[in-house]
Amino acid sequence: MKSLLRMTAAAGALLAAPSFAFADCGIESGSVRILSNDFEALHVVASGAEECASATVEVTKNQTTEHKNIQVAALTTNPATYTVAVVANNSVVPLLNDGLIRPLDDLVEKYGQSLEPTQLIRIDGKVMAIAFMANAQHLHYRKDLLEEAGLEPPTSYEDILAGAAILREKGILATPLAANFKPGFDLAEEFVNMYLGYGGEFFEPGTPNASIVNEKGVAALETMKAMSGFMGPDFMTFDTNAIKPMWEASEVAILNGWGSRASALIDTEGPAPEVAANTVLAAAPTVGGGTTPAATLWWDGFAIAKNISDEDAEASFQAMMHGIRPEVAQEYAPVAVWLIKGYEPTPAAVGVIETLKAGAKPFPMLPYMGVLFTAIGENLAEFMQGQESAEQALEDATQAYNTAAREAGFLN
Amino acid sequence: MPHRTFFKFIAPSLFVMLLFIALPILSVAYQSLFIEHEQILVEVENCGPFGCEKELRIDTEAMDRAMEESPMGRFNWLGTYANTSHLAFAEVGAIWRDSDGPVSALRAMLNLPFYKALIFTIAYTFIVTPLGMVLGFFVALGVNSIPRLLKGPVIFFSLLPMIVTPLVGSLVLFWMIDSSGVIGANLQLLLNDPQLSLKASPTLTWVTLFLYGVWHAAPFSFVVFYAGLQTVPGDTLESAMIDGASRWERVRFVVIPHLMPLATFIALVQLMDNFRVFEPIIGFSAAANATSLSYLIYNDLRGSETPLFGSAAATSMLTIIGVVILLMPVLIRTWRDFNRKV
């Protein structure tokens, strides 16, 4: 009797669920196939889109950190393997370069009433992607340790270096600083932040010619080198995952870390509640007397594949709109810095919002920025370890960029 | 065996080798001769959550037309091989012309990515291969002389480094040598140097990678040598004993000559394997101090959002050429032995 009851209930639920979801998203039919990176905020969005699955609407997802490496191949096939690509400022570029995503203007007009104008990523006037969250590297500092050393909260890298010296002198911490200096993406991003903080330009205006060998580039590198003097000896292997336990073990007092990971560091129910309670988030610091923070702003959003039927594109857009509806930003507010209407910033979002307000620049979406970024990430390590001069490192990076850009067809 | 029968016997594997080995290599070689079309750029206005900006964009329609005309891209002949990221002929020439002596010239050459990777790859190959073989040989000798009861478990533990996935093995060691890890912290205590880091200093990183390589490579030599030890003729050993040969002399004059053909085989396999060293560099996050040819290929394909297929293909071809050069002495020797027997 009991099992019969359970079966009936289950059958009822099965029947009821899809029709409810159907009514909810308003999709008639189609296939929604999502490819995205793998972190919590994107899980929330993709699960939201999955609610739209029904007898006539198929929703599948592939959430993997390898998404960047498969997206071009997956969207080149016709029909494309995925209908939705969840992208960021850097990962949307290869899709744009190869013309693999479609303009969304008519879909925005039809289904995008809840979107804020700032969410629309317009390329040459056409909406090519919808942003739903923002991210940036920003300052984290330990209130208690700075007070113990008699320091004011730092607002510039000069403050940070002076503070680090005092923290070390007073014997409070031997290695007061940490930064993502692992060669590759992390090191390149730190340089990009610092170089923009000094007001540097990556390219000669209107051309793909790199222009990083200059005083600002050298100053950026020298500041990074000075910081490494206050870090643990393994600093060339530091990335976000390596720094988190160091922060929790109270080995580090000042850190410029990713906003998307901030909620874990201020989580008073996490592994180090006392450290978390004393962790303060603030705007990314300025450098060299500049007024804008030495940071780049990032957005995460979605784009719709070009090589799919209009029906699937429409279904995909509607499902994603369901995934980023205003209620999501309210219900999951602590998970990300949402760009969605009605979002109320939580304590974990303070750093990113302050950095945004202080006028930090977005990470450049230029077609050849990725090539330069890779060249930078691979060629700064020798300078950081004192094996070559800053000029030589920047020249090596430029040379690597020129070679790769020539092969990619950007330079002749 | 008549030639016809032999050919029939081997035909299926020949076909499979052609399909899965020769053809892919040919396609990589072909790929390495091409670079992407010249990108046609147009200036457009882009807007996002953080404001608007005038930026260059690729004209995808014009690019599609170019792709349709020649899908492989622009023919570059051997240009990719000669560029700065590979053999860098122009740069190497300039370095030798302008330098004061061979030492400073070599130092300047090591600043070029290909040569930097090559020198580590060669050092790794020639240090890890012999050391791994020697260690494997002594482990085999040791295991061969322990009581039968213990042999099973000892063999299993000796094989562990090979069973453990390379990436996992290197990650485990990576955490142990961290300056707050078991090995790293104890070394700091022992040498009384709180700034000592096995990960920061290039020399120590190389040494760590070599040690890991030997640890990982030894079991293969051990297994093969151990199998070979079972075939050492007992009467030769006994007569050597009667002649008054010590244990070491028996090993030196009976066992080693008997195992020599096996050593050639192991050297062949290990040289090839070690020349393609890759996983430990990723596992140890060692790219700052040590890169290998395989790492360059990986970086071309995975480093940026736009993979450089031509560059990766050129490095692959250079790696294959490197392996062939490495194996030349061993291959020539095998060929001579074969001819002598016939």
Coordinates of C-alpha atoms in Angstrom, one line a residue, chain A residues 66 68-69 90 94 96-99 118 120-125 131 134 182-183 206-208 233-234 236-237 297-299 339 356 362 365-368 370-371 374 378 381-382 385 387-388 392 396 399 403-404 406-410 412, chain B residues 35-39 41 43-50 53 55-58 60 74 80 83-85 91 111-112 116 174 178-179 188 194-200 202 284-285 288-289 295 299 301-306 308-311:
Chain A
E66 CA 38.3 22.8 -20.4
K68 CA 37.8 27.3 -23.6
N69 CA 39.7 24.5 -25.4
N90 CA 38.6 36.8 -23.1
P94 CA 37.9 33.4 -30.4
L96 CA 33.9 36.4 -32.4
N97 CA 37.1 36.0 -34.4
D98 CA 35.7 33.0 -36.2
G99 CA 32.1 34.3 -36.5
T118 CA 24.6 47.3 -19.2
L120 CA 24.2 43.8 -23.4
I121 CA 27.6 43.2 -25.0
R122 CA 27.4 45.2 -28.2
I123 CA 30.0 44.6 -31.0
D124 CA 29.6 47.1 -33.8
G125 CA 26.1 47.9 -32.6
A131 CA 26.6 39.4 -19.4
A134 CA 31.2 40.6 -13.0
K182 CA 52.4 31.3 -11.3
P183 CA 53.6 31.6 -14.9
G206 CA 44.4 51.2 -34.0
T207 CA 47.1 48.5 -34.8
P208 CA 48.0 45.1 -33.6
P233 CA 60.0 31.3 -1.3
D234 CA 57.7 29.3 -3.6
M236 CA 56.5 31.3 -8.6
T237 CA 54.0 28.5 -8.0
L297 CA 37.1 44.0 -14.9
W298 CA 35.8 40.8 -16.2
W299 CA 32.3 39.8 -17.1
L339 CA 24.8 42.2 -13.2
L356 CA 34.2 48.8 -10.6
P362 CA 37.7 46.0 -18.5
M365 CA 38.4 42.2 -25.9
L366 CA 40.8 42.8 -28.8
P367 CA 41.2 39.9 -31.3
Y368 CA 44.9 39.7 -30.7
G370 CA 44.9 36.6 -26.1
V371 CA 48.1 36.1 -28.1
T374 CA 50.0 34.2 -23.5
E378 CA 55.4 32.7 -20.6
A381 CA 59.3 34.2 -15.0
E382 CA 63.0 34.8 -15.6
Q385 CA 63.5 35.2 -10.4
Q387 CA 67.8 36.0 -14.1
E388 CA 67.2 38.9 -16.5
Q392 CA 64.7 42.0 -21.5
D396 CA 61.1 38.6 -25.0
Q399 CA 59.2 38.9 -29.6
T403 CA 56.0 35.4 -33.8
A404 CA 52.7 34.1 -32.7
R406 CA 52.5 36.6 -37.4
E407 CA 51.4 32.9 -37.5
A408 CA 47.9 33.8 -36.5
G409 CA 47.7 36.4 -39.3
F410 CA 47.5 39.6 -37.3
N412 CA 53.0 40.6 -41.4
Chain B
I35 CA 50.0 29.7 -41.1
E36 CA 46.7 31.5 -40.7
H37 CA 45.2 33.8 -43.3
E38 CA 46.1 37.5 -42.9
Q39 CA 43.3 38.8 -40.5
L41 CA 40.6 44.0 -39.3
E43 CA 37.4 49.3 -36.4
V44 CA 34.0 49.1 -34.6
E45 CA 32.4 50.4 -31.5
N46 CA 32.0 47.9 -28.7
C47 CA 29.9 48.3 -25.5
G48 CA 29.6 46.3 -22.4
P49 CA 28.9 46.5 -18.7
F50 CA 31.9 48.7 -18.2
E53 CA 35.2 51.7 -26.7
E55 CA 38.3 48.7 -31.1
L56 CA 39.5 46.6 -33.9
R57 CA 37.5 43.5 -34.9
I58 CA 38.0 40.7 -37.4
T60 CA 34.5 37.5 -40.3
R74 CA 48.6 30.6 -46.1
T80 CA 57.5 28.4 -39.1
N83 CA 61.0 31.7 -36.7
T84 CA 61.9 32.9 -33.2
S85 CA 59.8 30.3 -31.4
E91 CA 68.4 35.4 -34.0
N111 CA 66.9 32.9 -23.8
L112 CA 65.2 31.6 -27.0
K116 CA 65.7 26.7 -23.6
F174 CA 55.2 18.6 -5.4
D178 CA 56.6 22.7 -0.8
S179 CA 58.4 25.0 1.7
Q188 CA 65.1 24.2 5.4
P194 CA 64.4 29.5 5.8
Q195 CA 64.4 30.9 2.2
L196 CA 65.3 27.6 0.6
S197 CA 62.8 26.5 -2.0
L198 CA 63.0 23.5 -4.2
K199 CA 60.5 25.2 -6.5
A200 CA 62.1 28.6 -6.9
P202 CA 66.2 26.7 -11.3
F284 CA 55.5 20.5 -10.4
S285 CA 54.3 23.8 -11.9
A288 CA 59.1 29.0 -14.8
N289 CA 62.4 27.1 -14.7
Y295 CA 55.6 21.5 -23.0
N299 CA 51.5 25.7 -24.7
L301 CA 47.7 24.4 -28.3
R302 CA 46.4 25.3 -24.9
G303 CA 48.2 28.4 -23.8
S304 CA 46.0 31.0 -25.5
E305 CA 42.4 31.2 -26.7
T306 CA 43.6 30.8 -30.3
L308 CA 48.7 27.9 -32.9
F309 CA 48.4 24.7 -34.9
G310 CA 51.3 25.4 -37.3
S311 CA 53.7 26.2 -34.5

